[in-house]
Amino acid sequence: MPKPKLILIAVAAVLAMSAVPVLVKSTNANEVTVGLARLGIAVLAFSPIALWRGHLLRLSVKQWAQLALIGLVFAVHWLTYFTSIKLATPAIAALAVTTYGVQYLILAYLFNGERVTALEWLAVACCFLGCVIVSPELNFSNTTTKGVAIGLVSALLYAALPLLHQRARAIATLDRTWGQFFFALLFFLPLWRRADWQLTPTDAYQLIALGLLCTVVAHGLWVKASTELPAIYTSMIYYLYLPLALTGSVVFLDEELTPRKIAGVALVVGTSLALSLYRYGRRNLAED
């Protein structure tokens, strides 16, 4: 597929994903209900395709264990992210989870032995500073601060997912996608009693949108774009998530756009973009 079309697909995927914080915050469904609904819809959508392909029957015990670990990390990532949104605001929760890029750098340094320069460590510090700026106070009795902290944990788990997928690259992408959702659903099921299904029709529509548009459609588009586009393109495009989530929160939920919030968002997005470009340039120099 031509690159311009793939770029449009990637932008459409991020646009759909950016609706998640607003929908999660606005629905009366709690974080467990949201997780169960999204995962249930995703598993129903992807299972017929995965089973029809027949590759799952040929997976080894080790590969099934890899899928289970991916599903566990993904489940906790979603649970903490939805909790962060409920405690803080959609924009602040999105800000915290956007730090996954620099947190991936830390994990790659610890577990893959990747070299991290002083400039890159400075970028890491700037991203965390952006989260501190938007926190009203460094006190966990404040729900917004607690939401930021939980969001940072969610971002760490999100950053770990690419490393786990890399170790399971022998499994086809579609099968890994199915396994991520299927095992995440299994890990969510013990929380069923904490779910609240006393929902209004509006809540039900919001959960369907979260499941179909923000999970099945957005994820399907993103997998295609991220598979066929160079990594630098998808990295740049993904950082649209934060400003789009912020815009949606301001427009639909009347979230206040304060100077501190703008400064925090600008610091995290600007630093993350600069870091991606810096690493891309450094890699190209190393290959020349």
XYZ file of C-alpha atoms in Angstrom:
288
model
C 0.000 0.000 0.000
C 1.308 3.533 -0.798
C 2.905 5.341 2.136
C 0.408 8.293 2.169
C -2.502 5.876 2.590
C -0.691 4.055 5.400
C -0.045 7.384 7.134
C -3.762 8.222 6.891
C -4.598 4.786 8.323
C -2.208 5.364 11.227
C -3.672 8.808 11.931
C -7.213 7.365 11.828
C -6.164 4.649 14.293
C -4.703 7.169 16.746
C -7.767 9.393 16.352
C -9.992 6.465 17.363
C -7.674 5.528 20.243
C -7.691 9.096 21.555
C -11.422 8.796 22.254
C -10.708 6.206 24.968
C -9.953 8.617 27.869
C -13.083 10.712 27.209
C -15.354 7.670 26.841
C -13.938 5.953 29.946
C -14.319 9.111 32.039
C -17.833 9.913 30.826
C -19.345 6.452 31.257
C -20.803 5.394 34.607
C -19.212 1.972 34.106
C -16.256 1.451 36.414
C -12.773 0.452 35.267
C -13.444 -3.295 35.641
C -16.654 -3.103 33.606
C -14.871 -1.138 30.886
C -12.063 -3.692 30.739
C -14.379 -6.702 30.595
C -16.553 -5.110 27.908
C -13.655 -4.058 25.667
C -11.846 -7.374 26.004
C -15.019 -9.407 25.489
C -15.818 -7.569 22.264
C -12.204 -7.856 21.046
C -12.025 -11.600 21.718
C -15.359 -12.164 19.935
C -14.082 -10.199 16.935
C -10.618 -11.754 16.637
C -11.335 -15.379 17.664
C -13.055 -16.548 14.433
C -10.138 -15.264 12.318
C -7.466 -16.686 14.631
C -9.190 -20.081 14.852
C -9.833 -20.220 11.082
C -6.119 -19.715 10.379
C -5.344 -22.787 12.516
C -1.946 -21.585 13.733
C -2.912 -21.665 17.410
C -3.007 -25.462 17.451
C 0.659 -25.566 16.449
C 1.956 -23.348 19.249
C 4.351 -24.863 21.790
C 3.876 -24.783 25.558
C 6.531 -22.053 25.772
C 4.676 -19.940 23.202
C 1.380 -20.312 25.074
C 3.222 -19.186 28.224
C 4.526 -16.141 26.319
C 0.980 -15.253 25.243
C -0.251 -15.646 28.820
C 2.456 -13.288 30.106
C 1.628 -10.720 27.405
C -2.044 -10.978 28.347
C -1.297 -10.508 32.053
C 0.818 -7.392 31.486
C -1.787 -5.984 29.080
C -4.614 -6.645 31.554
C -2.859 -4.809 34.385
C -1.921 -2.001 31.983
C -5.567 -1.486 31.037
C -6.812 -1.767 34.619
C -4.335 0.834 35.861
C -4.937 3.125 32.873
C -8.712 3.111 33.322
C -8.254 3.686 37.061
C -5.955 6.621 36.297
C -8.599 8.153 34.001
C -11.312 7.771 36.631
C -9.147 9.301 39.394
C -7.614 12.150 37.398
C -8.823 13.654 34.115
C -8.660 12.175 30.606
C -5.908 14.600 29.573
C -3.761 14.027 32.662
C -4.136 10.245 32.455
C -3.209 10.372 28.744
C -0.211 12.530 29.631
C 1.024 9.968 32.156
C 0.623 7.005 29.805
C 2.372 8.877 26.967
C 5.599 8.591 28.983
C 5.689 4.942 27.910
C 8.186 5.952 25.205
C 10.850 7.063 27.659
C 9.972 4.248 30.040
C 10.604 1.800 27.184
C 14.059 3.334 26.943
C 14.680 2.542 30.616
C 13.468 -1.054 30.220
C 15.565 -1.549 27.070
C 18.591 -0.294 29.022
C 17.922 -2.638 31.958
C 16.908 -5.790 30.092
C 18.360 -5.462 26.578
C 21.569 -3.682 27.490
C 20.881 -0.805 25.078
C 23.202 2.178 25.475
C 21.511 5.336 26.793
C 23.298 8.658 26.406
C 23.266 11.529 28.891
C 20.989 13.472 26.521
C 18.490 10.620 26.535
C 18.513 10.454 30.341
C 17.782 14.186 30.322
C 14.780 13.536 28.062
C 13.532 10.901 30.515
C 13.804 13.398 33.376
C 11.946 16.077 31.353
C 9.033 13.724 30.656
C 8.633 12.888 34.329
C 8.920 16.588 35.154
C 5.966 17.192 32.816
C 3.873 14.815 34.938
C 4.980 16.574 38.136
C 3.970 19.937 36.660
C 0.360 18.850 36.025
C -0.015 17.317 39.500
C -1.768 19.798 41.803
C 0.363 18.660 44.748
C 2.787 15.863 45.566
C 0.369 14.268 47.985
C -1.315 10.911 47.429
C -4.394 12.043 49.339
C -5.130 14.063 46.197
C -6.954 11.921 43.621
C -5.327 13.657 40.643
C -1.828 12.994 41.963
C -2.815 9.406 42.679
C -4.161 9.143 39.123
C -0.855 10.428 37.708
C 1.123 7.885 39.762
C -1.102 4.998 38.655
C -0.888 6.283 35.078
C 2.909 6.117 35.233
C 2.678 2.480 36.365
C 0.320 1.835 33.448
C 2.831 3.451 31.073
C 5.611 1.217 32.431
C 3.535 -1.878 31.707
C 2.673 -0.546 28.244
C 6.386 0.004 27.606
C 7.085 -3.613 28.570
C 4.677 -4.978 25.940
C 6.940 -4.361 22.901
C 9.788 -6.180 24.657
C 7.512 -9.152 25.354
C 6.199 -9.150 21.779
C 9.772 -9.089 20.458
C 10.585 -12.209 22.455
C 7.470 -13.878 21.018
C 8.066 -12.777 17.405
C 7.985 -16.423 16.240
C 4.218 -16.289 16.852
C 2.276 -14.629 14.011
C 1.108 -11.054 14.668
C -2.592 -11.908 14.486
C -2.156 -14.827 16.890
C -0.232 -12.613 19.331
C -2.979 -9.994 19.075
C -5.631 -12.592 19.807
C -3.575 -14.023 22.681
C -3.058 -10.593 24.210
C -6.811 -9.963 24.332
C -7.835 -13.525 25.225
C -5.493 -13.951 28.184
C -6.137 -10.390 29.365
C -9.838 -11.292 29.472
C -9.047 -14.412 31.505
C -7.115 -12.303 34.027
C -9.992 -9.802 34.205
C -12.648 -12.469 34.852
C -11.790 -12.943 38.588
C -12.672 -9.237 39.007
C -16.208 -9.847 37.715
C -17.797 -9.167 41.111
C -16.296 -5.678 41.110
C -17.960 -4.878 37.774
C -21.118 -2.773 37.687
C -23.611 -3.757 35.004
C -26.412 -1.418 36.158
C -25.899 0.764 33.115
C -27.964 3.257 31.180
C -28.429 2.938 27.395
C -25.831 5.706 26.979
C -23.325 3.711 29.051
C -23.972 0.664 26.867
C -23.389 2.648 23.675
C -20.160 4.036 25.119
C -18.915 0.537 25.979
C -19.786 -0.694 22.465
C -17.872 2.248 20.980
C -14.906 1.465 23.244
C -14.982 -2.171 22.178
C -15.630 -1.860 18.449
C -14.200 1.519 17.429
C -11.414 2.022 19.983
C -10.293 -1.607 20.235
C -11.178 -3.740 17.218
C -11.079 -1.079 14.470
C -8.332 1.127 15.936
C -6.118 -1.812 16.856
C -6.620 -3.473 13.474
C -5.684 -0.275 11.630
C -2.704 0.354 13.905
C -1.315 -3.165 13.459
C -1.411 -2.738 9.669
C 0.154 0.732 9.738
C 2.821 -0.122 12.313
C 3.738 -3.285 10.407
C 4.194 -1.601 7.008
C 5.376 1.912 7.927
C 8.907 2.708 9.164
C 9.016 2.895 12.966
C 9.881 6.607 12.944
C 6.569 7.373 11.203
C 4.410 5.439 13.659
C 6.361 6.876 16.576
C 5.705 10.440 15.407
C 2.050 9.749 14.618
C 1.366 8.105 17.974
C 2.293 11.294 19.816
C -0.864 12.842 18.333
C -2.687 10.769 20.959
C -2.060 13.227 23.783
C -3.138 16.495 22.076
C -6.150 14.703 20.569
C -7.176 13.312 23.969
C -6.702 16.753 25.517
C -8.848 18.378 22.821
C -11.591 15.781 23.260
C -11.601 16.266 27.025
C -11.849 20.058 26.704
C -14.610 19.919 24.067
C -16.775 17.119 25.448
C -16.075 17.160 29.200
C -15.269 20.859 29.717
C -11.900 20.011 31.226
C -10.105 23.184 32.261
C -7.083 24.016 30.113
C -4.678 25.614 32.591
C -1.190 27.003 31.817
C 0.337 24.249 33.966
C -1.477 21.580 31.976
C -0.409 23.098 28.668
C 3.187 23.302 29.907
C 3.173 19.669 31.058
C 1.699 18.422 27.777
C 4.143 20.506 25.723
C 7.102 19.231 27.744
C 6.135 15.553 27.451
C 5.179 15.640 23.759
C 8.072 17.904 22.732
C 10.645 15.865 24.613
C 9.260 12.546 23.337
C 9.284 13.748 19.734
C 12.810 15.114 20.055
C 13.968 11.860 21.646
C 12.474 9.772 18.825
C 14.157 11.930 16.180
C 17.456 11.829 18.069
C 17.422 8.029 18.353
C 16.426 7.694 14.703
C 19.329 9.916 13.629
C 21.787 8.110 15.891
C 20.727 4.736 14.505
C 21.162 5.927 10.919
C 24.643 7.213 11.702
C 25.572 3.873 13.254
C 24.387 2.043 10.106
C 26.355 4.292 7.693
